[in-house]
Amino acid sequence: MAGSEQPPAAGGGPDDGAAPGAGEALGERPLSQGLSVLVGLALCVTMLGLGCAVELGQLGRQLRRPVGVLLALLGQFVAMPLVAFLLALIFALDEVAAVAVLLCGCCPGGNLSNLMSVLVDGDMTLSIIMTASSTLLALLLMPLCLWLYSRPWIHTALVRLLPLGAVSLTLGSTLLPIGLGVLIRYRYPRAADLLVKVSLWSLLVTLVILFILTGTMLGPDLLAHIPASVYAIAVLMPLTGYALGYGLATLFRMPPHCRRTVSLETGCQNVQLCTAILKLTFPPQLVGGMYMFPLLYALFQAAEAGLFVLAYKVYGRDGPKQEMLGEEEDTDISYRKLKEEEVPDTSYGAVTTEELGAAPTETTQTAL
């Protein structure tokens, strides 16, 4: 019919699934420049908090026995990129949505996992080491995973222009706040503790602000124009990551509190880094509404992690305490049993306390 809008062709252009004018809204409005500054500052604060949480002594012990580094490698750069790739294929995403999903799946672990690990009585040292090591490994492995898993969409304009160099540069820029955080931890431990708390709370506040500002710029029809498959992936991807992380830790025969830690570390991605890379390195007219995917992922990963914490508080919060209490009771019982089973030395010539007290009585009776 004349004047009617033609449907997009199969395997359409890079703006498929995005709200009309989304790319222009992200690139031209003054609010967009402020959003870029906010994204950069949020990433710096997050990485500074991560550095402040790292102690050199813990880092040295992990390097001598790098179980945490190995788990970070397997969880963040083997399991999660593969999950993102398979979900993108199963849901037949176009190149824009696929790149956004792959980018989020290839990101290192985020600080949200550190906060959640505290709430489930996890191994905080293991959590921090996995987050820090995955961030450092991302300098090499994140561009490599992006290049490898984007091959099915290689003939599209967005993937041909995939700015792997800019991605590496953005990752490299995070080393400065991380190094500064480690120095602050070494010189001023109390200030480092405060900065860690500030970074964790700023994470939550920043995500809320980013969601509101992005929704404002892209218009009220934004959520309606994002495909249902993208919502499904935003729900399934962190959930799958939590399950794979727990299974990976079980395979390594780790104790329950470490399994919970590895689970959260695997499913929680650094969405601030993903958002910064999408905002600062990709042309806005190509990315369009898929800029929202890391924010959707952050929303669902936090909600699912919250359910994880709630289930632990309701059903399993006394588990570790009971295990520790059981160990203490076993030790106390063993000690009491050892004391009860002490056999006095009855060898020839030995005199017991009872015999020593009874000896004068027996002598008196004989004399009478």
Tab-separated table of C-alpha atoms in Angstrom:
chain	number	residue	atom	x	y	z
A	1	MET	CA	0.000	0.000	0.000
A	2	ALA	CA	1.291	3.444	-0.913
A	3	GLY	CA	2.939	5.334	1.879
A	4	SER	CA	3.081	2.277	4.110
A	5	GLU	CA	6.315	1.406	5.845
A	6	GLN	CA	8.113	-1.495	4.228
A	7	PRO	CA	9.206	-4.304	6.529
A	8	PRO	CA	12.933	-4.735	6.995
A	9	ALA	CA	14.646	-7.256	4.801
A	10	ALA	CA	15.928	-10.475	6.257
A	11	GLY	CA	19.308	-10.050	7.866
A	12	GLY	CA	18.688	-6.305	7.761
A	13	GLY	CA	20.908	-3.391	8.509
A	14	PRO	CA	22.574	-2.426	11.703
A	15	ASP	CA	19.650	-0.459	13.032
A	16	ASP	CA	17.315	-3.472	13.125
A	17	GLY	CA	15.737	-3.923	16.533
A	18	ALA	CA	16.527	-0.363	17.568
A	19	ALA	CA	14.182	2.502	18.069
A	20	PRO	CA	13.984	4.916	15.147
A	21	GLY	CA	16.603	7.631	15.485
A	22	ALA	CA	18.288	5.812	18.361
A	23	GLY	CA	21.754	6.203	16.872
A	24	GLU	CA	21.268	9.909	16.270
A	25	ALA	CA	19.903	10.370	19.790
A	26	LEU	CA	22.965	8.722	21.241
A	27	GLY	CA	25.379	10.677	19.100
A	28	GLU	CA	24.045	14.207	18.699
A	29	ARG	CA	22.312	15.357	21.879
A	30	PRO	CA	24.338	17.284	24.493
A	31	LEU	CA	22.978	14.841	27.067
A	32	SER	CA	24.822	12.086	25.227
A	33	GLN	CA	28.161	13.801	25.814
A	34	GLY	CA	27.368	14.055	29.499
A	35	LEU	CA	26.448	10.383	29.467
A	36	SER	CA	29.842	9.540	27.965
A	37	VAL	CA	31.552	11.437	30.774
A	38	LEU	CA	29.409	9.631	33.361
A	39	VAL	CA	30.260	6.249	31.842
A	40	GLY	CA	33.980	7.044	31.905
A	41	LEU	CA	33.898	8.274	35.500
A	42	ALA	CA	31.859	5.273	36.631
A	43	LEU	CA	34.371	2.916	35.043
A	44	CYS	CA	37.284	4.724	36.735
A	45	VAL	CA	35.604	4.616	40.160
A	46	THR	CA	34.792	0.925	39.711
A	47	MET	CA	38.360	0.032	38.738
A	48	LEU	CA	39.765	2.186	41.571
A	49	GLY	CA	37.576	0.289	44.040
A	50	LEU	CA	38.739	-3.002	42.556
A	51	GLY	CA	42.381	-1.995	43.032
A	52	CYS	CA	41.697	-0.898	46.615
A	53	ALA	CA	40.331	-4.371	47.368
A	54	VAL	CA	43.538	-6.134	46.278
A	55	GLU	CA	46.234	-6.837	48.849
A	56	LEU	CA	49.723	-7.614	47.606
A	57	GLY	CA	50.116	-10.487	50.066
A	58	GLN	CA	46.958	-12.166	48.776
A	59	LEU	CA	48.089	-11.603	45.209
A	60	GLY	CA	51.427	-13.270	45.921
A	61	ARG	CA	49.757	-16.317	47.465
A	62	GLN	CA	47.422	-16.663	44.491
A	63	LEU	CA	50.321	-16.476	42.056
A	64	ARG	CA	52.018	-19.325	43.879
A	65	ARG	CA	48.813	-21.391	43.787
A	66	PRO	CA	46.754	-19.785	40.998
A	67	VAL	CA	43.431	-21.589	41.466
A	68	GLY	CA	41.517	-18.301	41.443
A	69	VAL	CA	43.272	-17.149	38.266
A	70	LEU	CA	42.495	-20.456	36.562
A	71	LEU	CA	38.829	-20.291	37.569
A	72	ALA	CA	38.622	-16.704	36.292
A	73	LEU	CA	40.141	-17.799	32.997
A	74	LEU	CA	37.751	-20.713	32.549
A	75	GLY	CA	34.654	-18.892	33.756
A	76	GLN	CA	35.062	-15.487	32.100
A	77	PHE	CA	36.864	-16.325	28.860
A	78	VAL	CA	35.756	-19.877	28.096
A	79	ALA	CA	32.291	-20.422	29.579
A	80	MET	CA	30.663	-16.987	29.283
A	81	PRO	CA	31.796	-16.098	25.721
A	82	LEU	CA	30.639	-19.538	24.574
A	83	VAL	CA	27.264	-19.063	26.289
A	84	ALA	CA	26.834	-15.651	24.639
A	85	PHE	CA	27.788	-17.059	21.239
A	86	LEU	CA	25.404	-20.013	21.476
A	87	LEU	CA	22.511	-17.836	22.652
A	88	ALA	CA	23.115	-15.393	19.791
A	89	LEU	CA	22.961	-18.287	17.316
A	90	ILE	CA	19.963	-20.005	18.922
A	91	PHE	CA	17.904	-16.790	18.915
A	92	ALA	CA	19.159	-15.829	15.414
A	93	LEU	CA	20.200	-12.307	16.413
A	94	ASP	CA	21.170	-9.696	13.842
A	95	GLU	CA	24.732	-8.401	13.863
A	96	VAL	CA	24.048	-5.415	16.140
A	97	ALA	CA	22.369	-7.428	18.882
A	98	ALA	CA	24.900	-10.254	18.462
A	99	VAL	CA	27.868	-7.896	18.938
A	100	ALA	CA	26.273	-6.369	22.050
A	101	VAL	CA	25.640	-9.839	23.517
A	102	LEU	CA	29.128	-11.089	22.620
A	103	LEU	CA	30.749	-7.974	24.060
A	104	CYS	CA	28.913	-8.452	27.353
A	105	GLY	CA	29.777	-12.164	27.407
A	106	CYS	CA	33.485	-11.498	26.792
A	107	CYS	CA	33.785	-8.874	29.555
A	108	PRO	CA	35.655	-9.691	32.778
A	109	GLY	CA	33.924	-10.104	36.124
A	110	GLY	CA	32.277	-7.119	37.779
A	111	ASN	CA	32.291	-5.641	41.275
A	112	LEU	CA	28.702	-6.703	41.884
A	113	SER	CA	29.993	-10.221	42.513
A	114	ASN	CA	32.175	-8.938	45.378
A	115	LEU	CA	29.162	-7.402	47.095
A	116	MET	CA	27.025	-10.500	46.566
A	117	SER	CA	29.806	-12.786	47.812
A	118	VAL	CA	29.730	-10.946	51.139
A	119	LEU	CA	25.958	-11.465	51.384
A	120	VAL	CA	26.235	-15.240	50.860
A	121	ASP	CA	29.212	-15.676	53.235
A	122	GLY	CA	31.509	-16.475	50.332
A	123	ASP	CA	35.298	-16.386	50.086
A	124	MET	CA	35.974	-12.662	49.678
A	125	THR	CA	39.653	-13.162	48.902
A	126	LEU	CA	38.820	-15.585	46.100
A	127	SER	CA	36.171	-13.189	44.772
A	128	ILE	CA	38.557	-10.236	44.619
A	129	ILE	CA	41.362	-12.258	43.058
A	130	MET	CA	39.026	-13.640	40.361
A	131	THR	CA	37.688	-10.169	39.548
A	132	ALA	CA	41.144	-8.587	39.398
A	133	SER	CA	42.765	-11.398	37.421
A	134	SER	CA	39.927	-11.573	34.889
A	135	THR	CA	40.249	-7.790	34.359
A	136	LEU	CA	43.971	-8.149	33.627
A	137	LEU	CA	43.455	-11.212	31.420
A	138	ALA	CA	40.830	-9.269	29.452
A	139	LEU	CA	43.570	-7.093	27.936
A	140	LEU	CA	44.497	-10.004	25.689
A	141	LEU	CA	41.623	-12.447	25.828
A	142	MET	CA	38.629	-10.122	25.380
A	143	PRO	CA	39.649	-8.876	21.894
A	144	LEU	CA	40.619	-12.442	20.990
A	145	CYS	CA	37.218	-13.838	22.050
A	146	LEU	CA	35.401	-11.031	20.202
A	147	TRP	CA	37.323	-11.733	17.030
A	148	LEU	CA	36.805	-15.489	17.309
A	149	TYR	CA	33.091	-15.550	18.103
A	150	SER	CA	32.074	-12.774	15.687
A	151	ARG	CA	33.035	-14.881	12.632
A	152	PRO	CA	29.416	-15.869	11.765
A	153	TRP	CA	28.628	-12.155	11.245
A	154	ILE	CA	31.929	-11.278	9.529
A	155	HIS	CA	30.235	-10.151	6.305
A	156	THR	CA	28.210	-7.445	8.056
A	157	ALA	CA	29.260	-3.804	8.244
A	158	LEU	CA	29.382	-3.642	12.032
A	159	VAL	CA	31.645	-6.667	12.454
A	160	ARG	CA	33.949	-5.551	9.640
A	161	LEU	CA	34.355	-2.276	11.542
A	162	LEU	CA	34.731	-4.014	14.914
A	163	PRO	CA	37.159	-1.689	16.767
A	164	LEU	CA	39.315	-4.294	18.493
A	165	GLY	CA	42.135	-1.769	18.884
A	166	ALA	CA	39.833	0.693	20.626
A	167	VAL	CA	38.531	-2.111	22.846
A	168	SER	CA	42.117	-2.931	23.874
A	169	LEU	CA	42.822	0.760	24.479
A	170	THR	CA	39.755	1.091	26.721
A	171	LEU	CA	40.831	-1.999	28.655
A	172	GLY	CA	44.364	-0.642	28.983
A	173	SER	CA	43.047	2.622	30.391
A	174	THR	CA	41.598	0.714	33.353
A	175	LEU	CA	45.088	-0.278	34.531
A	176	LEU	CA	45.827	3.194	35.883
A	177	PRO	CA	42.942	3.353	38.415
A	178	ILE	CA	43.555	-0.297	39.358
A	179	GLY	CA	47.240	0.412	40.033
A	180	LEU	CA	46.353	3.545	41.967
A	181	GLY	CA	43.902	1.521	44.072
A	182	VAL	CA	46.560	-1.086	44.886
A	183	LEU	CA	48.919	1.722	45.965
A	184	ILE	CA	46.241	3.270	48.190
A	185	ARG	CA	45.592	-0.135	49.785
A	186	TYR	CA	49.316	-0.516	50.485
A	187	ARG	CA	49.843	2.987	51.897
A	188	TYR	CA	46.442	3.919	53.361
A	189	PRO	CA	44.398	0.803	54.265
A	190	ARG	CA	41.574	2.720	55.962
A	191	ALA	CA	41.088	5.019	52.982
A	192	ALA	CA	41.098	1.933	50.734
A	193	ASP	CA	38.296	0.338	52.768
A	194	LEU	CA	36.218	3.502	52.380
A	195	LEU	CA	36.844	3.659	48.626
A	196	VAL	CA	35.781	0.032	48.214
A	197	LYS	CA	32.445	0.804	49.858
A	198	VAL	CA	32.011	3.952	47.758
A	199	SER	CA	32.722	2.045	44.529
A	200	LEU	CA	30.198	-0.684	45.362
A	201	TRP	CA	27.410	1.784	46.092
A	202	SER	CA	28.331	3.976	43.122
A	203	LEU	CA	27.957	0.871	40.956
A	204	LEU	CA	24.280	0.535	41.853
A	205	VAL	CA	23.570	4.271	41.632
A	206	THR	CA	25.343	4.625	38.285
A	207	LEU	CA	23.427	1.750	36.710
A	208	VAL	CA	20.116	3.318	37.732
A	209	ILE	CA	21.170	6.713	36.340
A	210	LEU	CA	22.410	5.172	33.079
A	211	PHE	CA	19.160	3.273	32.612
A	212	ILE	CA	17.077	6.414	33.174
A	213	LEU	CA	19.214	8.697	30.975
A	214	THR	CA	19.464	6.203	28.134
A	215	GLY	CA	15.730	5.600	28.209
A	216	THR	CA	15.151	9.365	28.160
A	217	MET	CA	17.402	9.878	25.130
A	218	LEU	CA	16.065	6.983	23.102
A	219	GLY	CA	12.431	7.811	23.757
A	220	PRO	CA	9.448	6.084	25.376
A	221	ASP	CA	9.172	3.480	22.608
A	222	LEU	CA	12.656	2.109	23.323
A	223	LEU	CA	11.664	-1.007	25.257
A	224	ALA	CA	8.987	-1.892	22.694
A	225	HIS	CA	11.521	-1.806	19.833
A	226	ILE	CA	14.040	-4.104	21.506
A	227	PRO	CA	13.361	-7.669	20.283
A	228	ALA	CA	11.929	-10.173	22.738
A	229	SER	CA	14.907	-12.443	22.012
A	230	VAL	CA	17.246	-9.831	23.521
A	231	TYR	CA	15.188	-9.787	26.716
A	232	ALA	CA	15.300	-13.589	26.811
A	233	ILE	CA	19.082	-13.593	26.474
A	234	ALA	CA	19.437	-10.923	29.180
A	235	VAL	CA	17.510	-13.266	31.501
A	236	LEU	CA	19.140	-16.567	30.501
A	237	MET	CA	22.766	-15.491	30.199
A	238	PRO	CA	23.520	-14.559	33.833
A	239	LEU	CA	21.443	-17.489	35.076
A	240	THR	CA	23.471	-19.880	32.920
A	241	GLY	CA	26.677	-18.253	34.132
A	242	TYR	CA	25.733	-18.781	37.782
A	243	ALA	CA	24.961	-22.453	37.117
A	244	LEU	CA	28.178	-23.053	35.143
A	245	GLY	CA	30.273	-21.322	37.786
A	246	TYR	CA	28.830	-23.493	40.539
A	247	GLY	CA	29.420	-26.597	38.433
A	248	LEU	CA	32.992	-25.525	37.693
A	249	ALA	CA	33.747	-25.029	41.385
A	250	THR	CA	32.167	-28.407	42.165
A	251	LEU	CA	34.408	-29.991	39.544
A	252	PHE	CA	37.406	-28.504	41.374
A	253	ARG	CA	36.040	-29.994	44.647
A	254	MET	CA	35.859	-26.635	46.354
A	255	PRO	CA	33.967	-26.140	49.653
A	256	PRO	CA	30.394	-24.767	49.529
A	257	HIS	CA	31.286	-21.146	50.330
A	258	CYS	CA	33.831	-21.131	47.484
A	259	ARG	CA	31.284	-22.661	45.109
A	260	ARG	CA	28.901	-19.812	45.830
A	261	THR	CA	31.705	-17.324	45.207
A	262	VAL	CA	32.753	-18.819	41.864
A	263	SER	CA	29.111	-19.013	40.796
A	264	LEU	CA	28.575	-15.285	41.362
A	265	GLU	CA	31.912	-14.376	39.809
A	266	THR	CA	31.082	-16.259	36.617
A	267	GLY	CA	27.589	-14.865	36.112
A	268	CYS	CA	28.289	-11.236	37.097
A	269	GLN	CA	29.858	-9.303	34.214
A	270	ASN	CA	31.518	-5.893	34.274
A	271	VAL	CA	28.612	-4.053	32.652
A	272	GLN	CA	30.261	-0.669	33.249
A	273	LEU	CA	33.140	-1.754	31.014
A	274	CYS	CA	30.740	-3.146	28.399
A	275	THR	CA	28.728	0.089	28.444
A	276	ALA	CA	31.880	2.200	28.156
A	277	ILE	CA	33.161	0.191	25.184
A	278	LEU	CA	29.817	0.418	23.370
A	279	LYS	CA	29.493	4.130	24.094
A	280	LEU	CA	33.084	5.229	23.479
A	281	THR	CA	34.343	2.962	20.681
A	282	PHE	CA	31.368	2.062	18.455
A	283	PRO	CA	29.663	4.518	16.086
A	284	PRO	CA	26.296	5.399	17.710
A	285	GLN	CA	24.453	5.208	14.388
A	286	LEU	CA	25.451	1.533	14.147
A	287	VAL	CA	24.850	0.444	17.741
A	288	GLY	CA	21.495	2.201	18.220
A	289	GLY	CA	19.184	0.728	20.836
A	290	MET	CA	21.490	-2.225	21.554
A	291	TYR	CA	23.374	0.150	23.811
A	292	MET	CA	20.673	-0.856	26.296
A	293	PHE	CA	21.676	-4.540	26.395
A	294	PRO	CA	24.409	-4.270	29.082
A	295	LEU	CA	21.971	-2.263	31.207
A	296	LEU	CA	19.314	-4.952	30.784
A	297	TYR	CA	21.932	-7.568	31.626
A	298	ALA	CA	22.884	-5.613	34.754
A	299	LEU	CA	19.225	-5.450	35.777
A	300	PHE	CA	18.638	-9.174	35.434
A	301	GLN	CA	22.013	-10.287	36.817
A	302	ALA	CA	21.364	-8.209	39.946
A	303	ALA	CA	17.795	-9.522	40.273
A	304	GLU	CA	18.875	-13.162	39.876
A	305	ALA	CA	21.820	-12.703	42.237
A	306	GLY	CA	19.382	-11.151	44.714
A	307	LEU	CA	17.202	-14.258	44.482
A	308	PHE	CA	20.338	-16.346	45.017
A	309	VAL	CA	21.129	-14.365	48.184
A	310	LEU	CA	17.521	-14.599	49.387
A	311	ALA	CA	17.455	-18.369	48.911
A	312	TYR	CA	20.713	-18.676	50.814
A	313	LYS	CA	19.471	-16.505	53.684
A	314	VAL	CA	16.242	-18.501	53.959
A	315	TYR	CA	17.491	-22.057	53.432
A	316	GLY	CA	21.245	-22.190	53.809
A	317	ARG	CA	22.554	-19.299	55.924
A	318	ASP	CA	23.249	-21.534	58.949
A	319	GLY	CA	24.989	-24.177	56.856
A	320	PRO	CA	28.549	-22.894	57.268
A	321	LYS	CA	27.944	-22.069	60.931
A	322	GLN	CA	26.618	-25.564	61.550
A	323	GLU	CA	29.632	-27.029	59.763
A	324	MET	CA	31.991	-24.944	61.917
A	325	LEU	CA	30.009	-25.793	65.045
A	326	GLY	CA	30.112	-29.448	64.124
A	327	GLU	CA	33.878	-29.277	63.716
A	328	GLU	CA	34.221	-27.576	67.117
A	329	GLU	CA	31.934	-30.158	68.750
A	330	ASP	CA	33.906	-32.990	67.157
A	331	THR	CA	37.120	-31.465	68.469
A	332	ASP	CA	35.635	-30.959	71.951
A	333	ILE	CA	34.196	-34.488	72.038
A	334	SER	CA	37.494	-35.930	70.874
A	335	TYR	CA	39.303	-33.972	73.592
A	336	ARG	CA	36.882	-35.101	76.319
A	337	LYS	CA	37.085	-38.665	75.081
A	338	LEU	CA	40.857	-38.495	75.170
A	339	LYS	CA	40.770	-37.224	78.753
A	340	GLU	CA	38.328	-39.939	79.795
A	341	GLU	CA	40.376	-42.632	78.160
A	342	GLU	CA	43.603	-41.612	79.856
A	343	VAL	CA	44.859	-44.800	81.502
A	344	PRO	CA	46.964	-44.375	84.586
A	345	ASP	CA	50.402	-45.875	84.558
A	346	THR	CA	50.164	-49.077	86.585
A	347	SER	CA	53.663	-50.261	85.986
A	348	TYR	CA	55.693	-51.659	88.885
A	349	GLY	CA	56.600	-49.020	91.454
A	350	ALA	CA	54.097	-46.380	90.273
A	351	VAL	CA	51.828	-44.878	92.908
A	352	THR	CA	48.510	-43.339	91.971
A	353	THR	CA	46.838	-40.431	93.750
A	354	GLU	CA	44.150	-42.691	95.141
A	355	GLU	CA	46.713	-45.146	96.469
A	356	LEU	CA	48.694	-42.287	97.967
A	357	GLY	CA	45.633	-41.026	99.848
A	358	ALA	CA	44.646	-44.495	100.956
A	359	ALA	CA	48.056	-45.555	102.227
A	360	PRO	CA	47.968	-43.828	105.687
A	361	THR	CA	44.495	-45.229	106.402
A	362	GLU	CA	45.579	-48.744	105.727
A	363	THR	CA	48.622	-48.294	108.010
A	364	THR	CA	46.491	-47.002	110.866
A	365	GLN	CA	44.120	-49.931	110.653
A	366	THR	CA	46.974	-52.394	110.803
A	367	ALA	CA	48.401	-50.755	113.861
A	368	LEU	CA	45.156	-51.086	115.707
